[in-house]
Amino acid sequence: MESKAAVASLSALGHEGRLTIFRLLVKAGPAGVAAGEIARRLDSLPNTLSANLNVLSHAGLIVSRREGRSILYSADFAAMSALLGFLMEDCCDGAPEICAPLGDIVAKAADCGPACQPARPS
């Protein structure tokens, strides 16, 4: 991941509402959550939710797909893993034991495979 993409991702997540949405989508997994359901769970106004989803989408952290009349949003797990990897790339400058627990989390996310990939339209 390049620095510019990392800054966009971190900036998108640097807002409480967007971070909450992203965490909800991570918990939901690849199946995703319909926009209306996100609004209900977070008690969010439609225009605020739409703006926040737009920022997360432009940062490459989420993807959307249409299913019938609903738009489902999913976390982009590959992008999340890339961001975590970028943040840990030079971890502790030679003392990896300090970052070992975080390294295990990143490795686990990377090994998640197809189950952690959002459903993409065919």
mmCIF file of C-alpha atoms in Angstrom, residues 8-98:
data_model
loop_
_atom_site.group_PDB
_atom_site.id
_atom_site.type_symbol
_atom_site.label_atom_id
_atom_site.label_comp_id
_atom_site.label_asym_id
_atom_site.label_seq_id
_atom_site.Cartn_x
_atom_site.Cartn_y
_atom_site.Cartn_z
ATOM 1 C CA ALA A 8 -7.060 8.255 2.667
ATOM 2 C CA SER A 9 -8.031 5.118 4.599
ATOM 3 C CA LEU A 10 -6.939 6.501 7.957
ATOM 4 C CA SER A 11 -8.682 9.793 7.258
ATOM 5 C CA ALA A 12 -11.909 7.965 6.430
ATOM 6 C CA LEU A 13 -11.668 5.939 9.644
ATOM 7 C CA GLY A 14 -10.758 9.029 11.687
ATOM 8 C CA HIS A 15 -14.434 9.907 12.100
ATOM 9 C CA GLU A 16 -16.473 8.207 14.833
ATOM 10 C CA GLY A 17 -19.491 7.555 12.616
ATOM 11 C CA ARG A 18 -17.468 6.084 9.752
ATOM 12 C CA LEU A 19 -15.389 3.963 12.118
ATOM 13 C CA THR A 20 -18.601 2.607 13.644
ATOM 14 C CA ILE A 21 -19.987 1.762 10.191
ATOM 15 C CA PHE A 22 -16.744 0.084 9.155
ATOM 16 C CA ARG A 23 -16.604 -2.007 12.337
ATOM 17 C CA LEU A 24 -20.227 -3.048 11.823
ATOM 18 C CA LEU A 25 -19.402 -4.165 8.268
ATOM 19 C CA VAL A 26 -16.295 -6.041 9.416
ATOM 20 C CA LYS A 27 -18.420 -7.919 11.965
ATOM 21 C CA ALA A 28 -21.042 -8.697 9.318
ATOM 22 C CA GLY A 29 -18.451 -10.394 7.110
ATOM 23 C CA PRO A 30 -18.666 -10.895 3.359
ATOM 24 C CA ALA A 31 -22.477 -11.109 3.341
ATOM 25 C CA GLY A 32 -22.606 -7.402 4.119
ATOM 26 C CA VAL A 33 -25.452 -5.283 5.419
ATOM 27 C CA ALA A 34 -28.171 -3.396 3.552
ATOM 28 C CA ALA A 35 -27.970 0.390 3.776
ATOM 29 C CA GLY A 36 -31.367 0.582 5.468
ATOM 30 C CA GLU A 37 -30.298 -1.926 8.097
ATOM 31 C CA ILE A 38 -27.101 0.045 8.775
ATOM 32 C CA ALA A 39 -29.215 3.173 9.261
ATOM 33 C CA ARG A 40 -31.553 1.336 11.669
ATOM 34 C CA ARG A 41 -28.757 -0.252 13.701
ATOM 35 C CA LEU A 42 -26.863 3.011 14.058
ATOM 36 C CA ASP A 43 -29.906 5.279 14.227
ATOM 37 C CA SER A 44 -28.396 7.336 11.421
ATOM 38 C CA LEU A 45 -30.088 9.861 9.162
ATOM 39 C CA PRO A 46 -30.118 8.693 5.515
ATOM 40 C CA ASN A 47 -28.141 11.653 4.184
ATOM 41 C CA THR A 48 -25.489 11.314 6.911
ATOM 42 C CA LEU A 49 -25.201 7.579 6.307
ATOM 43 C CA SER A 50 -24.947 8.094 2.565
ATOM 44 C CA ALA A 51 -22.148 10.641 2.982
ATOM 45 C CA ASN A 52 -20.236 8.369 5.369
ATOM 46 C CA LEU A 53 -20.617 5.322 3.090
ATOM 47 C CA ASN A 54 -19.403 7.453 0.192
ATOM 48 C CA VAL A 55 -16.234 8.473 2.061
ATOM 49 C CA LEU A 56 -15.495 4.860 3.063
ATOM 50 C CA SER A 57 -16.106 3.694 -0.495
ATOM 51 C CA HIS A 58 -13.825 6.355 -2.017
ATOM 52 C CA ALA A 59 -11.126 5.352 0.467
ATOM 53 C CA GLY A 60 -11.437 1.783 -0.846
ATOM 54 C CA LEU A 61 -12.453 0.339 2.521
ATOM 55 C CA ILE A 62 -15.916 -0.884 1.540
ATOM 56 C CA VAL A 63 -17.666 -2.210 -1.540
ATOM 57 C CA SER A 64 -21.319 -2.203 -2.489
ATOM 58 C CA ARG A 65 -23.534 -4.415 -4.590
ATOM 59 C CA ARG A 66 -27.170 -4.357 -5.534
ATOM 60 C CA GLU A 67 -29.421 -7.246 -4.577
ATOM 61 C CA GLY A 68 -32.970 -6.639 -5.691
ATOM 62 C CA ARG A 69 -34.029 -3.292 -4.325
ATOM 63 C CA SER A 70 -31.322 -3.192 -1.663
ATOM 64 C CA ILE A 71 -27.742 -2.015 -1.794
ATOM 65 C CA LEU A 72 -25.538 -4.180 0.393
ATOM 66 C CA TYR A 73 -22.282 -2.855 1.788
ATOM 67 C CA SER A 74 -19.325 -5.028 2.804
ATOM 68 C CA ALA A 75 -15.927 -4.292 4.247
ATOM 69 C CA ASP A 76 -13.109 -4.804 1.755
ATOM 70 C CA PHE A 77 -11.016 -7.204 3.803
ATOM 71 C CA ALA A 78 -8.090 -7.102 1.382
ATOM 72 C CA ALA A 79 -7.908 -3.307 1.778
ATOM 73 C CA MET A 80 -8.159 -3.614 5.560
ATOM 74 C CA SER A 81 -5.372 -6.187 5.596
ATOM 75 C CA ALA A 82 -3.223 -3.994 3.346
ATOM 76 C CA LEU A 83 -3.714 -1.025 5.684
ATOM 77 C CA LEU A 84 -2.799 -3.078 8.742
ATOM 78 C CA GLY A 85 0.241 -4.428 6.927
ATOM 79 C CA PHE A 86 1.304 -0.918 5.924
ATOM 80 C CA LEU A 87 1.027 0.291 9.510
ATOM 81 C CA MET A 88 3.148 -2.590 10.758
ATOM 82 C CA GLU A 89 5.644 -2.728 7.885
ATOM 83 C CA ASP A 90 8.530 -1.314 9.868
ATOM 84 C CA CYS A 91 7.271 -2.394 13.261
ATOM 85 C CA CYS A 92 9.601 -1.712 16.132
ATOM 86 C CA ASP A 93 12.708 -1.433 13.925
ATOM 87 C CA GLY A 94 14.247 -4.781 14.724
ATOM 88 C CA ALA A 95 12.312 -5.704 17.868
ATOM 89 C CA PRO A 96 9.387 -7.645 16.343
ATOM 90 C CA GLU A 97 8.448 -9.251 19.669
ATOM 91 C CA ILE A 98 6.893 -5.914 20.642
#
